[in-house]
Amino acid sequence: MFFIDPHVHMVSRTTTDYENMAMAGVVAVSEPAFWAGFDRTPSAFADYYRQLTEFEPLRAAQFGISHYCWICLNPKEAEDSGKAREVLSLIPQYLSRPNVLGVGEIGLHKNTPNEMDIFRRHVQLAIDTGSAGRHRLILIHTPHLEDKLRGTRLIIDMLKEFGSAIDPSRVLIDHCEEHTIRMVKDAGFWAGMTVYPTTKATPERAVDMIEVYGSERVCINAAADWGISDPLWVHRTMLEARRRGHKLRTLMKIFHNNPATFFGGHLGFAIRPMDVVHRDLNTD
Amino acid sequence: MNRHDATEPTDAAVEPLSGGRVLELYFLKARAASLDIAAMLDRLSRAEQSLGPVNDERKVRLKSALHVLADEAGDKARRIQEIFSIKG
Ligand SMILES: [Zn+2]
């Protein structure tokens, strides 16, 4: 099995994690820009974007892993709108770096008016910096726990305000759970599911959602970061699906080909979907 | 028993946790556990919808345990253990 980890914060992981992921079949990671656990100054963001675009690709490459990332200002730091605008003005110069897939993870945290303002500015930035009539790929974080239902609705409504300027097949809305995945898929967006057992999904529930809502336009990640998390929860989810009898071809689709297809909307993403053809491996 | 044990405070000497503190420490775990149970029951009903109902005493015991969770009485963990014990 090969894996593309669609959402992992490697800056907060050890080099041993890269090694374990490589041994477990991870060929590429996608690292969204996120909150550092404390609010940063604008110059710290510039350093962080350099870490994502210069340093992490080198660390990943030691293990044969391709490192891609997303650039933005996280919704948790959108409350100070003066600072947020200053950071936003830094972003365009990083978007064109070779391992950058697009704008993300933008979104909402507490669903405040300031967060919504910064969300809309990011979406506009993805549109303005697109090419060949296509906006940049967008990766969206939906709020945690009690704020998720309302926040996911607000996000979808805001995206619809942009009309035909937004192509839902170029947007992934992440951290979907049982009460939000349907609205995301029905609106034509990609849906991400995060296996982060105390606050998000478990392997069992993620596989349930695949069985109920299908494997089209779905990616599974562990959003491993500096919290109690583990990139290999992605693999535990694969194992759960395998134990239930899902075929290798389906697993390859969910864990490798779906991310390859979505990220492939960015011309610089080099990994193509692959087929499983071994006759004896129960592939159908 | 060594001499050190004799000077240790007993468990009874520990201040009880406040209700707020219990929720702070265990709400998220219990929330996740309730979703796990809900998802398991959904999984079972999907299986029964497509392959027909199963007659299994584990289903009955689980239902009884869920009633204990929702009733007003205390001592829930011991009562649920008894539901899952061989009678007699
Ligand atoms: Zn994240």
Short mmCIF file of C-alpha atoms and ligand atoms in Angstrom, two decimals:
data_model
loop_
_atom_site.label_atom_id
_atom_site.label_comp_id
_atom_site.label_asym_id
_atom_site.label_seq_id
_atom_site.Cartn_x
_atom_site.Cartn_y
_atom_site.Cartn_z
CA MET A 1 0.00 0.00 0.00
CA PHE A 2 1.11 3.55 -0.77
CA PHE A 3 -0.18 6.59 1.07
CA ILE A 4 -0.33 10.32 0.47
CA ASP A 5 -0.95 11.97 3.84
CA PRO A 6 -3.28 14.84 2.94
CA HIS A 7 -3.04 16.82 6.19
CA VAL A 8 -0.15 16.61 8.63
CA HIS A 9 1.77 19.30 10.53
CA MET A 10 5.29 17.96 10.16
CA VAL A 11 6.93 21.05 11.69
CA SER A 12 5.67 19.74 15.03
CA ARG A 13 6.72 16.12 14.44
CA THR A 14 10.05 14.38 14.90
CA THR A 15 12.30 13.04 12.19
CA THR A 16 11.44 9.58 13.53
CA ASP A 17 7.87 10.24 12.39
CA TYR A 18 9.14 10.82 8.85
CA GLU A 19 11.06 7.56 9.08
CA ASN A 20 8.05 5.62 10.40
CA MET A 21 5.78 7.13 7.76
CA ALA A 22 8.22 6.22 4.97
CA MET A 23 8.43 2.66 6.27
CA ALA A 24 4.62 2.55 6.34
CA GLY A 25 4.35 3.46 2.65
CA VAL A 26 3.89 7.24 2.79
CA VAL A 27 5.23 8.74 -0.46
CA ALA A 28 4.06 12.33 0.00
CA VAL A 29 2.72 14.63 2.69
CA SER A 30 0.64 17.79 2.43
CA GLU A 31 1.23 20.24 5.27
CA PRO A 32 -1.25 23.08 5.77
CA ALA A 33 -0.13 26.25 7.51
CA PHE A 34 -1.61 26.29 11.00
CA TRP A 35 -1.58 27.79 14.46
CA ALA A 36 1.63 27.39 16.47
CA GLY A 37 -0.11 27.04 19.84
CA PHE A 38 0.46 30.73 20.54
CA ASP A 39 -0.12 33.90 18.52
CA ARG A 40 2.87 34.93 16.42
CA THR A 41 4.19 38.24 15.16
CA PRO A 42 4.09 38.91 11.39
CA SER A 43 7.83 38.29 11.04
CA ALA A 44 7.41 34.86 12.66
CA PHE A 45 4.97 34.01 9.87
CA ALA A 46 7.60 34.78 7.26
CA ASP A 47 9.97 32.38 9.03
CA TYR A 48 7.24 29.76 9.27
CA TYR A 49 6.48 30.00 5.53
CA ARG A 50 10.21 29.53 4.84
CA GLN A 51 10.23 26.49 7.11
CA LEU A 52 7.29 25.02 5.14
CA THR A 53 8.76 25.77 1.73
CA GLU A 54 12.51 25.33 2.30
CA PHE A 55 13.35 23.26 5.35
CA GLU A 56 10.60 20.61 5.63
CA PRO A 57 11.00 19.47 1.99
CA LEU A 58 14.66 18.69 2.78
CA ARG A 59 13.78 16.82 5.97
CA ALA A 60 11.14 14.76 4.12
CA ALA A 61 13.41 14.05 1.16
CA GLN A 62 15.85 12.15 3.39
CA PHE A 63 13.17 9.45 3.58
CA GLY A 64 12.02 9.59 -0.03
CA ILE A 65 8.89 11.55 0.93
CA SER A 66 7.76 14.45 -1.24
CA HIS A 67 6.74 17.39 0.91
CA TYR A 68 3.99 19.77 -0.22
CA CYS A 69 2.39 22.56 1.76
CA TRP A 70 -0.31 25.20 1.88
CA ILE A 71 0.12 28.83 2.87
CA CYS A 72 -2.30 31.04 4.81
CA LEU A 73 -3.04 32.70 8.10
CA ASN A 74 -4.87 30.29 10.40
CA PRO A 75 -8.37 31.33 11.56
CA LYS A 76 -7.19 31.26 15.17
CA GLU A 77 -4.98 34.24 14.37
CA ALA A 78 -7.59 36.18 12.38
CA GLU A 79 -9.04 38.02 15.38
CA ASP A 80 -6.41 40.78 15.29
CA SER A 81 -7.45 42.08 11.89
CA GLY A 82 -4.60 44.61 11.61
CA LYS A 83 -2.01 41.88 12.03
CA ALA A 84 -4.04 39.53 9.85
CA ARG A 85 -3.96 42.00 6.94
CA GLU A 86 -0.24 42.50 7.35
CA VAL A 87 0.34 38.73 7.19
CA LEU A 88 -2.04 38.41 4.21
CA SER A 89 0.13 40.83 2.27
CA LEU A 90 3.12 38.50 2.79
CA ILE A 91 1.39 35.43 1.41
CA PRO A 92 1.40 35.94 -2.41
CA GLN A 93 5.21 35.75 -2.66
CA TYR A 94 5.14 32.28 -1.07
CA LEU A 95 2.22 30.89 -3.08
CA SER A 96 4.36 30.49 -6.17
CA ARG A 97 7.07 28.44 -4.45
CA PRO A 98 7.48 24.96 -5.99
CA ASN A 99 6.03 22.81 -3.17
CA VAL A 100 3.00 25.03 -2.44
CA LEU A 101 -0.32 23.41 -3.42
CA GLY A 102 -2.56 26.38 -2.65
CA VAL A 103 -4.21 28.46 0.06
CA GLY A 104 -4.86 26.68 3.37
CA GLU A 105 -5.83 25.67 5.94
CA ILE A 106 -8.13 28.66 6.05
CA GLY A 107 -11.53 28.43 7.72
CA LEU A 108 -13.23 29.29 10.94
CA HIS A 109 -12.47 28.62 14.57
CA LYS A 110 -15.10 30.39 16.71
CA ASN A 111 -17.19 31.64 13.76
CA THR A 112 -16.60 35.34 14.52
CA PRO A 113 -17.12 38.24 12.05
CA ASN A 114 -13.33 38.87 11.96
CA GLU A 115 -12.64 35.23 11.10
CA MET A 116 -15.28 35.42 8.35
CA ASP A 117 -13.70 38.57 6.94
CA ILE A 118 -10.24 36.96 6.79
CA PHE A 119 -11.73 33.78 5.30
CA ARG A 120 -13.30 35.75 2.44
CA ARG A 121 -10.01 37.61 1.84
CA HIS A 122 -8.17 34.31 1.53
CA VAL A 123 -10.72 32.94 -0.94
CA GLN A 124 -10.37 36.13 -2.98
CA LEU A 125 -6.59 35.72 -2.87
CA ALA A 126 -6.90 32.16 -4.23
CA ILE A 127 -9.01 33.54 -7.07
CA ASP A 128 -6.76 36.54 -7.78
CA THR A 129 -3.55 34.48 -7.85
CA GLY A 130 -4.95 31.63 -9.95
CA SER A 131 -3.92 30.93 -13.53
CA ALA A 132 -5.54 29.82 -16.78
CA GLY A 133 -8.95 30.86 -15.42
CA ARG A 134 -8.68 28.51 -12.41
CA HIS A 135 -8.35 29.62 -8.81
CA ARG A 136 -5.64 28.10 -6.65
CA LEU A 137 -6.56 24.97 -4.71
CA ILE A 138 -8.13 25.75 -1.33
CA LEU A 139 -7.93 23.66 1.86
CA ILE A 140 -10.42 24.52 4.58
CA HIS A 141 -10.40 23.79 8.31
CA THR A 142 -13.85 23.47 9.90
CA PRO A 143 -14.23 24.37 13.59
CA HIS A 144 -13.94 21.92 16.45
CA LEU A 145 -16.65 20.24 18.50
CA GLU A 146 -19.68 22.44 19.29
CA ASP A 147 -18.76 25.08 16.67
CA LYS A 148 -18.42 22.64 13.75
CA LEU A 149 -22.02 22.40 12.54
CA ARG A 150 -22.63 26.14 12.36
CA GLY A 151 -19.10 26.86 11.09
CA THR A 152 -19.33 24.35 8.25
CA ARG A 153 -22.64 25.87 7.11
CA LEU A 154 -21.16 29.38 7.23
CA ILE A 155 -18.13 28.25 5.21
CA ILE A 156 -20.26 26.68 2.48
CA ASP A 157 -22.48 29.79 2.35
CA MET A 158 -19.46 32.09 2.06
CA LEU A 159 -17.97 29.97 -0.74
CA LYS A 160 -21.29 30.19 -2.60
CA GLU A 161 -21.14 34.01 -2.41
CA PHE A 162 -18.25 33.79 -4.92
CA GLY A 163 -20.54 32.13 -7.49
CA SER A 164 -18.84 30.59 -10.51
CA ALA A 165 -15.46 32.04 -9.47
CA ILE A 166 -15.19 29.05 -7.10
CA ASP A 167 -14.98 25.53 -8.51
CA PRO A 168 -16.02 23.10 -5.73
CA SER A 169 -13.82 20.36 -7.21
CA ARG A 170 -10.79 22.55 -6.35
CA VAL A 171 -11.79 22.99 -2.69
CA LEU A 172 -11.36 20.46 0.12
CA ILE A 173 -13.38 21.04 3.30
CA ASP A 174 -11.65 19.18 6.09
CA HIS A 175 -12.47 17.64 9.48
CA CYS A 176 -15.92 16.51 8.31
CA GLU A 177 -17.88 14.27 10.65
CA GLU A 178 -21.25 12.52 10.60
CA HIS A 179 -23.25 15.76 10.87
CA THR A 180 -21.34 17.74 8.23
CA ILE A 181 -20.06 15.36 5.54
CA ARG A 182 -23.31 15.19 3.61
CA MET A 183 -23.67 18.97 3.12
CA VAL A 184 -20.04 19.19 1.97
CA LYS A 185 -20.34 16.37 -0.58
CA ASP A 186 -23.79 17.46 -1.79
CA ALA A 187 -22.36 20.91 -2.58
CA GLY A 188 -19.68 19.24 -4.76
CA PHE A 189 -16.65 19.90 -2.54
CA TRP A 190 -14.02 17.37 -1.54
CA ALA A 191 -14.56 16.13 2.03
CA GLY A 192 -11.69 15.46 4.42
CA MET A 193 -12.09 13.23 7.45
CA THR A 194 -9.69 13.49 10.35
CA VAL A 195 -8.88 10.56 12.58
CA TYR A 196 -8.05 12.24 15.89
CA PRO A 197 -9.90 10.08 18.34
CA THR A 198 -10.85 12.35 21.27
CA THR A 199 -12.12 15.34 19.34
CA LYS A 200 -12.75 14.18 15.76
CA ALA A 201 -13.27 10.77 14.09
CA THR A 202 -12.01 7.31 15.00
CA PRO A 203 -10.85 4.73 12.43
CA GLU A 204 -14.16 2.87 12.85
CA ARG A 205 -16.31 5.97 12.36
CA ALA A 206 -14.23 7.15 9.39
CA VAL A 207 -14.76 3.79 7.67
CA ASP A 208 -18.49 3.97 8.52
CA MET A 209 -18.66 7.35 6.78
CA ILE A 210 -16.95 5.90 3.69
CA GLU A 211 -19.50 3.07 3.67
CA VAL A 212 -22.45 5.45 4.03
CA TYR A 213 -21.32 8.37 1.84
CA GLY A 214 -19.01 6.58 -0.60
CA SER A 215 -15.33 6.93 -1.46
CA GLU A 216 -15.72 9.61 -4.15
CA ARG A 217 -14.13 13.00 -3.36
CA VAL A 218 -13.05 11.85 0.11
CA CYS A 219 -9.63 12.02 1.79
CA ILE A 220 -8.63 10.63 5.18
CA ASN A 221 -5.95 12.21 7.36
CA ALA A 222 -4.80 12.24 10.97
CA ALA A 223 -4.02 15.99 11.14
CA ALA A 224 -1.09 14.97 13.34
CA ASP A 225 0.34 18.02 15.09
CA TRP A 226 1.69 18.95 18.53
CA GLY A 227 -1.42 17.51 20.23
CA ILE A 228 -2.07 13.89 21.22
CA SER A 229 -2.00 12.55 17.69
CA ASP A 230 -0.14 10.18 15.41
CA PRO A 231 0.32 10.21 11.61
CA LEU A 232 -0.16 6.43 11.63
CA TRP A 233 -3.83 6.81 12.60
CA VAL A 234 -4.25 7.04 8.80
CA HIS A 235 -2.84 3.53 8.56
CA ARG A 236 -5.02 2.26 11.41
CA THR A 237 -8.00 3.50 9.40
CA MET A 238 -6.76 1.59 6.35
CA LEU A 239 -6.44 -1.50 8.54
CA GLU A 240 -9.97 -1.07 9.88
CA ALA A 241 -11.29 -0.90 6.31
CA ARG A 242 -9.22 -3.94 5.33
CA ARG A 243 -10.56 -5.93 8.30
CA ARG A 244 -14.07 -5.20 7.11
CA GLY A 245 -13.21 -6.66 3.72
CA HIS A 246 -12.68 -3.53 1.63
CA LYS A 247 -10.56 -4.34 -1.42
CA LEU A 248 -7.03 -3.13 -2.02
CA ARG A 249 -8.21 -1.16 -5.03
CA THR A 250 -10.65 0.79 -2.83
CA LEU A 251 -7.98 1.36 -0.20
CA MET A 252 -5.50 2.58 -2.79
CA LYS A 253 -8.18 4.96 -4.06
CA ILE A 254 -8.95 6.43 -0.64
CA PHE A 255 -5.42 6.69 0.73
CA HIS A 256 -3.38 7.42 -2.40
CA ASN A 257 -5.40 8.13 -5.51
CA ASN A 258 -7.97 10.51 -4.08
CA PRO A 259 -5.32 12.86 -2.65
CA ALA A 260 -3.32 12.48 -5.89
CA THR A 261 -6.41 13.48 -7.88
CA PHE A 262 -7.29 16.51 -5.74
CA PHE A 263 -3.69 17.75 -5.41
CA GLY A 264 -3.22 17.02 -9.13
CA GLY A 265 -5.39 20.10 -9.69
CA HIS A 266 -2.15 21.94 -9.00
CA LEU A 267 0.22 21.50 -11.95
CA GLY A 268 3.30 21.20 -9.74
CA PHE A 269 2.01 18.09 -7.93
CA ALA A 270 4.01 15.26 -9.45
CA ILE A 271 2.36 12.05 -8.19
CA ARG A 272 -0.28 10.40 -10.36
CA PRO A 273 -3.02 7.95 -9.27
CA MET A 274 -1.92 4.31 -9.62
CA ASP A 275 -3.78 1.09 -10.25
CA VAL A 276 -3.66 -2.19 -8.32
CA VAL A 277 -3.50 -5.08 -10.79
CA HIS A 278 -2.19 -8.06 -8.81
CA ARG A 279 -4.63 -10.89 -9.55
CA ASP A 280 -4.06 -12.74 -6.26
CA LEU A 281 -4.53 -9.81 -3.95
CA ASN A 282 -8.28 -9.58 -4.01
CA THR A 283 -8.09 -6.30 -5.83
CA ASP A 284 -11.58 -5.85 -7.27
CA MET B 1 3.93 -3.50 54.43
CA ASN B 2 6.95 -1.26 54.85
CA ARG B 3 7.33 1.69 57.13
CA HIS B 4 6.78 4.22 54.32
CA ASP B 5 3.24 2.91 53.64
CA ALA B 6 2.16 3.68 57.18
CA THR B 7 2.84 7.38 56.71
CA GLU B 8 1.13 7.73 53.30
CA PRO B 9 -2.23 9.53 53.41
CA THR B 10 -5.15 7.22 52.67
CA ASP B 11 -7.28 7.71 49.54
CA ALA B 12 -10.08 9.05 51.73
CA ALA B 13 -7.89 12.03 52.60
CA VAL B 14 -7.88 13.23 48.95
CA GLU B 15 -10.15 16.20 48.30
CA PRO B 16 -13.04 15.09 46.06
CA LEU B 17 -12.99 16.56 42.53
CA SER B 18 -15.57 19.27 41.94
CA GLY B 19 -18.29 18.55 39.39
CA GLY B 20 -16.79 21.17 37.11
CA ARG B 21 -13.38 19.54 37.34
CA VAL B 22 -14.83 16.11 36.52
CA LEU B 23 -16.40 17.55 33.38
CA GLU B 24 -13.21 19.37 32.50
CA LEU B 25 -11.21 16.15 32.75
CA TYR B 26 -13.65 13.61 31.32
CA PHE B 27 -16.29 15.31 29.17
CA LEU B 28 -14.41 14.94 25.88
CA LYS B 29 -13.66 11.28 26.53
CA ALA B 30 -17.29 10.56 27.40
CA ARG B 31 -18.47 12.55 24.38
CA ALA B 32 -16.22 10.46 22.12
CA ALA B 33 -17.37 7.23 23.81
CA SER B 34 -21.02 8.15 23.23
CA LEU B 35 -20.28 8.74 19.52
CA ASP B 36 -18.51 5.36 19.38
CA ILE B 37 -21.57 3.61 20.78
CA ALA B 38 -23.90 5.54 18.47
CA ALA B 39 -21.76 4.64 15.43
CA MET B 40 -21.65 0.98 16.48
CA LEU B 41 -25.45 0.86 16.79
CA ASP B 42 -25.82 2.54 13.37
CA ARG B 43 -23.39 -0.03 11.93
CA LEU B 44 -25.48 -2.83 13.41
CA SER B 45 -28.73 -1.45 12.07
CA ARG B 46 -27.23 -0.98 8.58
CA ALA B 47 -26.07 -4.60 8.69
CA GLU B 48 -29.52 -5.73 9.77
CA GLN B 49 -31.21 -3.65 7.12
CA SER B 50 -29.21 -5.26 4.37
CA LEU B 51 -28.81 -8.80 5.71
CA GLY B 52 -31.79 -9.24 8.03
CA PRO B 53 -32.12 -8.93 11.81
CA VAL B 54 -29.84 -10.90 14.15
CA ASN B 55 -31.06 -12.57 17.31
CA ASP B 56 -28.22 -12.18 19.73
CA GLU B 57 -28.33 -11.75 23.47
CA ARG B 58 -25.44 -9.25 23.27
CA LYS B 59 -27.86 -6.82 21.60
CA VAL B 60 -30.27 -7.19 24.52
CA ARG B 61 -27.56 -6.67 27.12
CA LEU B 62 -26.31 -3.58 25.30
CA LYS B 63 -29.82 -2.11 25.27
CA SER B 64 -30.14 -2.77 29.04
CA ALA B 65 -26.78 -1.11 29.65
CA LEU B 66 -27.88 1.96 27.68
CA HIS B 67 -30.98 2.20 29.86
CA VAL B 68 -28.76 2.21 32.95
CA LEU B 69 -26.72 5.06 31.43
CA ALA B 70 -29.86 7.14 30.96
CA ASP B 71 -31.71 6.44 34.23
CA GLU B 72 -31.61 8.68 37.30
CA ALA B 73 -29.98 6.16 39.67
CA GLY B 74 -26.27 6.01 40.54
CA ASP B 75 -23.82 3.10 40.85
CA LYS B 76 -23.96 2.79 37.07
CA ALA B 77 -20.63 1.07 36.44
CA ARG B 78 -21.38 -1.76 38.89
CA ARG B 79 -24.92 -2.20 37.53
CA ILE B 80 -23.66 -2.36 33.94
CA GLN B 81 -20.97 -4.88 34.94
CA GLU B 82 -23.76 -7.06 36.33
CA ILE B 83 -25.69 -6.83 33.06
CA PHE B 84 -22.61 -8.12 31.26
CA SER B 85 -21.98 -10.89 33.86
CA ILE B 86 -23.08 -14.52 33.64
CA LYS B 87 -26.09 -14.81 35.93
CA GLY B 88 -26.16 -17.18 38.86
ZN ZN C 1 -4.50 21.06 10.54
#
